[in-house]
Amino acid sequence: MRLQAILWDNDGVLVDTERLFYEANRDLFLPLGLALSEQHFFDWYLADNCGAWHLIEPRLNQAQIEEWRNDRNRRYAARLASEHIPAIEGVAEVLASLSPRLRMGVVTSANREHFEIIHDRLALMPHFEFVLTHESYASSKPSPEPYLLGLERLQLNAADCLVVEDSPRGLQAATAAGIRCIILRNALTRGHDFPGAYRVVDTMPQLLDEIEQLMAEG
């Protein structure tokens, strides 16, 4: 089938925010005497969607955990608003090259508030038809629901589309939705092999080359 559309993840794919979100979670758990390592973050946030909340469940009830989660979200929003959040190197050029030829949408697990803070200061959104955030669906990645909703918005079959992701749970979501997935690795995911991915790349030029090859095959 001819490639007609791309669904893009946001954090770690369009914008360089994965480490900032890791630090927001690390700083949250420090007062509780918990040291959240990069490997913990990979295992509990990028490979799975459980977070590190199970570590404090014996001490706090669900209402208290929700308060901590809300506090984390407020702190993260404040950091996003006060710091320069760069786009991934080369992404603007890649999007400009592809958007005249392919339909594109964003499918992210980020909260809408955080997403809007990030992109209010960037110029990437004109390339996309729609954005689906955490509030758009009931079950987040690794559930296929976000990407199935993306297909519904596009009114296309999975075989006509491609997903660009940076995490194991994103890959699992795309695969479960039946969509080919190219992984763009970053500093936090560089050591992972991503079995089951259509391709694994480390730079935007490599990503563009793979997409161009898919388009040529169609």
CSV table of C-alpha atoms in Angstrom, one decimal, residues 10-186:
chain,number,residue,atom,x,y,z
A,10,ASN,CA,5.7,14.2,20.6
A,11,ASP,CA,8.1,13.9,23.5
A,12,GLY,CA,11.5,12.7,22.3
A,13,VAL,CA,10.4,12.7,18.7
A,14,LEU,CA,9.3,16.3,18.0
A,15,VAL,CA,10.7,18.0,21.1
A,16,ASP,CA,13.6,17.3,23.4
A,17,THR,CA,11.6,16.9,26.6
A,18,GLU,CA,12.1,13.3,27.8
A,19,ARG,CA,15.0,14.2,30.1
A,20,LEU,CA,13.1,17.2,31.6
A,21,PHE,CA,10.1,14.9,32.4
A,22,TYR,CA,12.5,12.4,33.9
A,23,GLU,CA,14.0,15.1,36.1
A,24,ALA,CA,10.5,16.3,37.2
A,25,ASN,CA,9.7,12.8,38.4
A,26,ARG,CA,13.1,12.2,40.0
A,27,ASP,CA,12.8,15.5,42.0
A,28,LEU,CA,9.3,14.6,43.1
A,29,PHE,CA,10.3,11.3,44.7
A,30,LEU,CA,13.5,12.5,46.3
A,31,PRO,CA,11.8,13.9,49.4
A,32,LEU,CA,10.3,10.4,50.0
A,33,GLY,CA,13.8,8.9,50.0
A,34,LEU,CA,13.4,7.3,46.6
A,35,ALA,CA,16.2,7.7,44.0
A,36,LEU,CA,14.6,7.4,40.5
A,37,SER,CA,17.4,6.4,38.2
A,38,GLU,CA,17.4,6.7,34.4
A,39,GLN,CA,16.9,3.0,34.2
A,40,HIS,CA,13.9,3.2,36.4
A,41,PHE,CA,12.5,5.9,34.2
A,42,PHE,CA,13.0,3.8,31.1
A,43,ASP,CA,11.4,0.7,32.7
A,44,TRP,CA,8.4,2.4,34.3
A,45,TYR,CA,7.7,5.3,32.1
A,46,LEU,CA,9.0,4.5,28.6
A,47,ALA,CA,8.7,0.8,28.5
A,48,ASP,CA,5.6,0.6,30.6
A,49,ASN,CA,3.1,3.2,31.7
A,50,CYS,CA,3.0,2.5,35.5
A,51,GLY,CA,5.2,5.3,36.6
A,52,ALA,CA,6.9,4.9,40.0
A,53,TRP,CA,3.8,5.3,42.0
A,54,HIS,CA,3.9,1.7,43.1
A,55,LEU,CA,6.9,2.5,45.3
A,56,ILE,CA,4.9,4.9,47.5
A,57,GLU,CA,1.6,3.0,47.5
A,58,PRO,CA,2.3,1.3,50.9
A,59,ARG,CA,2.8,4.8,52.5
A,60,LEU,CA,0.1,6.8,50.7
A,61,ASN,CA,-3.5,6.2,49.7
A,62,GLN,CA,-4.8,6.8,46.1
A,63,ALA,CA,-6.1,10.3,46.9
A,64,GLN,CA,-2.7,11.3,48.3
A,65,ILE,CA,-0.9,9.8,45.3
A,66,GLU,CA,-3.2,11.8,43.0
A,67,GLU,CA,-2.2,15.0,44.9
A,68,TRP,CA,1.5,14.1,44.3
A,69,ARG,CA,0.8,13.5,40.6
A,70,ASN,CA,-0.9,16.8,40.3
A,71,ASP,CA,2.0,18.5,42.0
A,72,ARG,CA,4.4,16.8,39.6
A,73,ASN,CA,2.3,18.1,36.7
A,74,ARG,CA,2.3,21.7,38.1
A,75,ARG,CA,6.0,21.6,38.6
A,76,TYR,CA,6.6,20.2,35.1
A,77,ALA,CA,4.4,22.9,33.6
A,78,ALA,CA,6.3,25.6,35.4
A,79,ARG,CA,9.6,24.2,34.1
A,80,LEU,CA,8.3,24.0,30.6
A,81,ALA,CA,7.2,27.6,30.8
A,82,SER,CA,10.5,28.9,32.2
A,83,GLU,CA,13.0,26.9,30.2
A,84,HIS,CA,13.9,26.8,26.5
A,85,ILE,CA,12.4,23.7,25.1
A,86,PRO,CA,14.2,22.8,21.8
A,87,ALA,CA,12.8,20.9,18.9
A,88,ILE,CA,14.6,17.7,18.1
A,89,GLU,CA,17.5,18.6,15.8
A,90,GLY,CA,16.5,18.6,12.2
A,91,VAL,CA,12.8,18.0,12.8
A,92,ALA,CA,11.6,21.3,11.4
A,93,GLU,CA,13.3,20.5,8.1
A,94,VAL,CA,12.0,17.0,8.0
A,95,LEU,CA,8.4,18.1,8.6
A,96,ALA,CA,8.7,20.9,6.0
A,97,SER,CA,9.9,18.3,3.5
A,98,LEU,CA,7.1,15.8,4.2
A,99,SER,CA,4.0,17.8,5.0
A,100,PRO,CA,3.3,18.8,1.3
A,101,ARG,CA,3.4,15.1,0.4
A,102,LEU,CA,1.9,13.3,3.4
A,103,ARG,CA,-0.9,13.9,5.8
A,104,MET,CA,0.3,14.1,9.4
A,105,GLY,CA,-1.0,14.1,13.0
A,106,VAL,CA,0.4,14.0,16.5
A,107,VAL,CA,-0.5,11.2,18.9
A,108,THR,CA,1.0,11.9,22.3
A,109,SER,CA,0.6,10.8,25.9
A,110,ALA,CA,1.3,14.3,27.1
A,111,ASN,CA,-1.2,16.4,28.9
A,112,ARG,CA,-2.8,19.1,26.7
A,113,GLU,CA,-1.6,21.8,29.0
A,114,HIS,CA,2.0,20.7,28.7
A,115,PHE,CA,1.8,20.1,25.0
A,116,GLU,CA,0.5,23.7,24.4
A,117,ILE,CA,3.1,25.3,26.6
A,118,ILE,CA,5.8,23.5,24.6
A,119,HIS,CA,4.4,24.3,21.1
A,120,ASP,CA,3.3,27.9,21.8
A,121,ARG,CA,7.0,28.8,21.3
A,122,LEU,CA,7.7,26.6,18.4
A,123,ALA,CA,6.5,26.6,14.8
A,124,LEU,CA,5.9,22.9,14.1
A,125,MET,CA,2.1,22.6,14.5
A,126,PRO,CA,1.1,24.0,11.0
A,127,HIS,CA,2.4,20.8,9.5
A,128,PHE,CA,-0.2,18.7,11.3
A,129,GLU,CA,-3.9,18.2,10.8
A,130,PHE,CA,-4.7,17.3,14.4
A,131,VAL,CA,-3.3,16.6,17.8
A,132,LEU,CA,-4.4,13.8,20.2
A,133,THR,CA,-3.3,14.2,23.8
A,134,HIS,CA,-3.8,12.3,27.0
A,135,GLU,CA,-7.3,13.8,27.3
A,136,SER,CA,-8.4,12.5,23.9
A,137,TYR,CA,-8.7,8.8,24.8
A,138,ALA,CA,-9.5,6.5,27.7
A,139,SER,CA,-6.4,4.2,27.6
A,140,SER,CA,-2.9,5.6,27.0
A,141,LYS,CA,0.0,3.9,25.3
A,142,PRO,CA,0.9,0.9,25.3
A,143,SER,CA,-2.8,0.5,24.5
A,144,PRO,CA,-3.4,0.8,20.8
A,145,GLU,CA,-6.4,3.1,21.4
A,146,PRO,CA,-4.5,6.4,20.7
A,147,TYR,CA,-3.3,5.2,17.4
A,148,LEU,CA,-6.6,3.6,16.4
A,149,LEU,CA,-8.1,7.0,17.1
A,150,GLY,CA,-5.5,8.5,14.9
A,151,LEU,CA,-6.4,6.2,12.1
A,152,GLU,CA,-10.1,7.1,12.6
A,153,ARG,CA,-9.2,10.8,12.3
A,154,LEU,CA,-7.3,10.2,9.1
A,155,GLN,CA,-9.9,7.8,7.7
A,156,LEU,CA,-7.1,5.6,6.5
A,157,ASN,CA,-6.1,1.9,6.9
A,158,ALA,CA,-3.2,1.0,9.1
A,159,ALA,CA,-1.3,-0.2,6.0
A,160,ASP,CA,-1.4,3.3,4.6
A,161,CYS,CA,0.3,4.9,7.6
A,162,LEU,CA,3.5,5.0,9.6
A,163,VAL,CA,4.2,5.9,13.2
A,164,VAL,CA,7.3,7.6,14.5
A,165,GLU,CA,8.0,6.8,18.2
A,166,ASP,CA,10.9,6.8,20.6
A,167,SER,CA,9.8,4.5,23.4
A,168,PRO,CA,9.0,0.7,23.8
A,169,ARG,CA,5.4,1.5,24.9
A,170,GLY,CA,4.9,3.7,21.9
A,171,LEU,CA,6.1,0.9,19.7
A,172,GLN,CA,3.8,-1.6,21.4
A,173,ALA,CA,0.9,0.8,20.9
A,174,ALA,CA,1.6,1.3,17.2
A,175,THR,CA,2.2,-2.4,16.6
A,176,ALA,CA,-1.0,-3.4,18.4
A,177,ALA,CA,-2.9,-1.0,16.1
A,178,GLY,CA,-1.3,-2.7,13.1
A,179,ILE,CA,0.8,0.3,12.0
A,180,ARG,CA,4.5,0.1,10.9
A,181,CYS,CA,6.6,2.0,13.4
A,182,ILE,CA,10.0,3.7,13.0
A,183,ILE,CA,11.8,4.3,16.3
A,184,LEU,CA,13.9,7.5,16.6
A,185,ARG,CA,16.2,6.8,19.6
A,186,ASN,CA,17.5,9.4,21.9
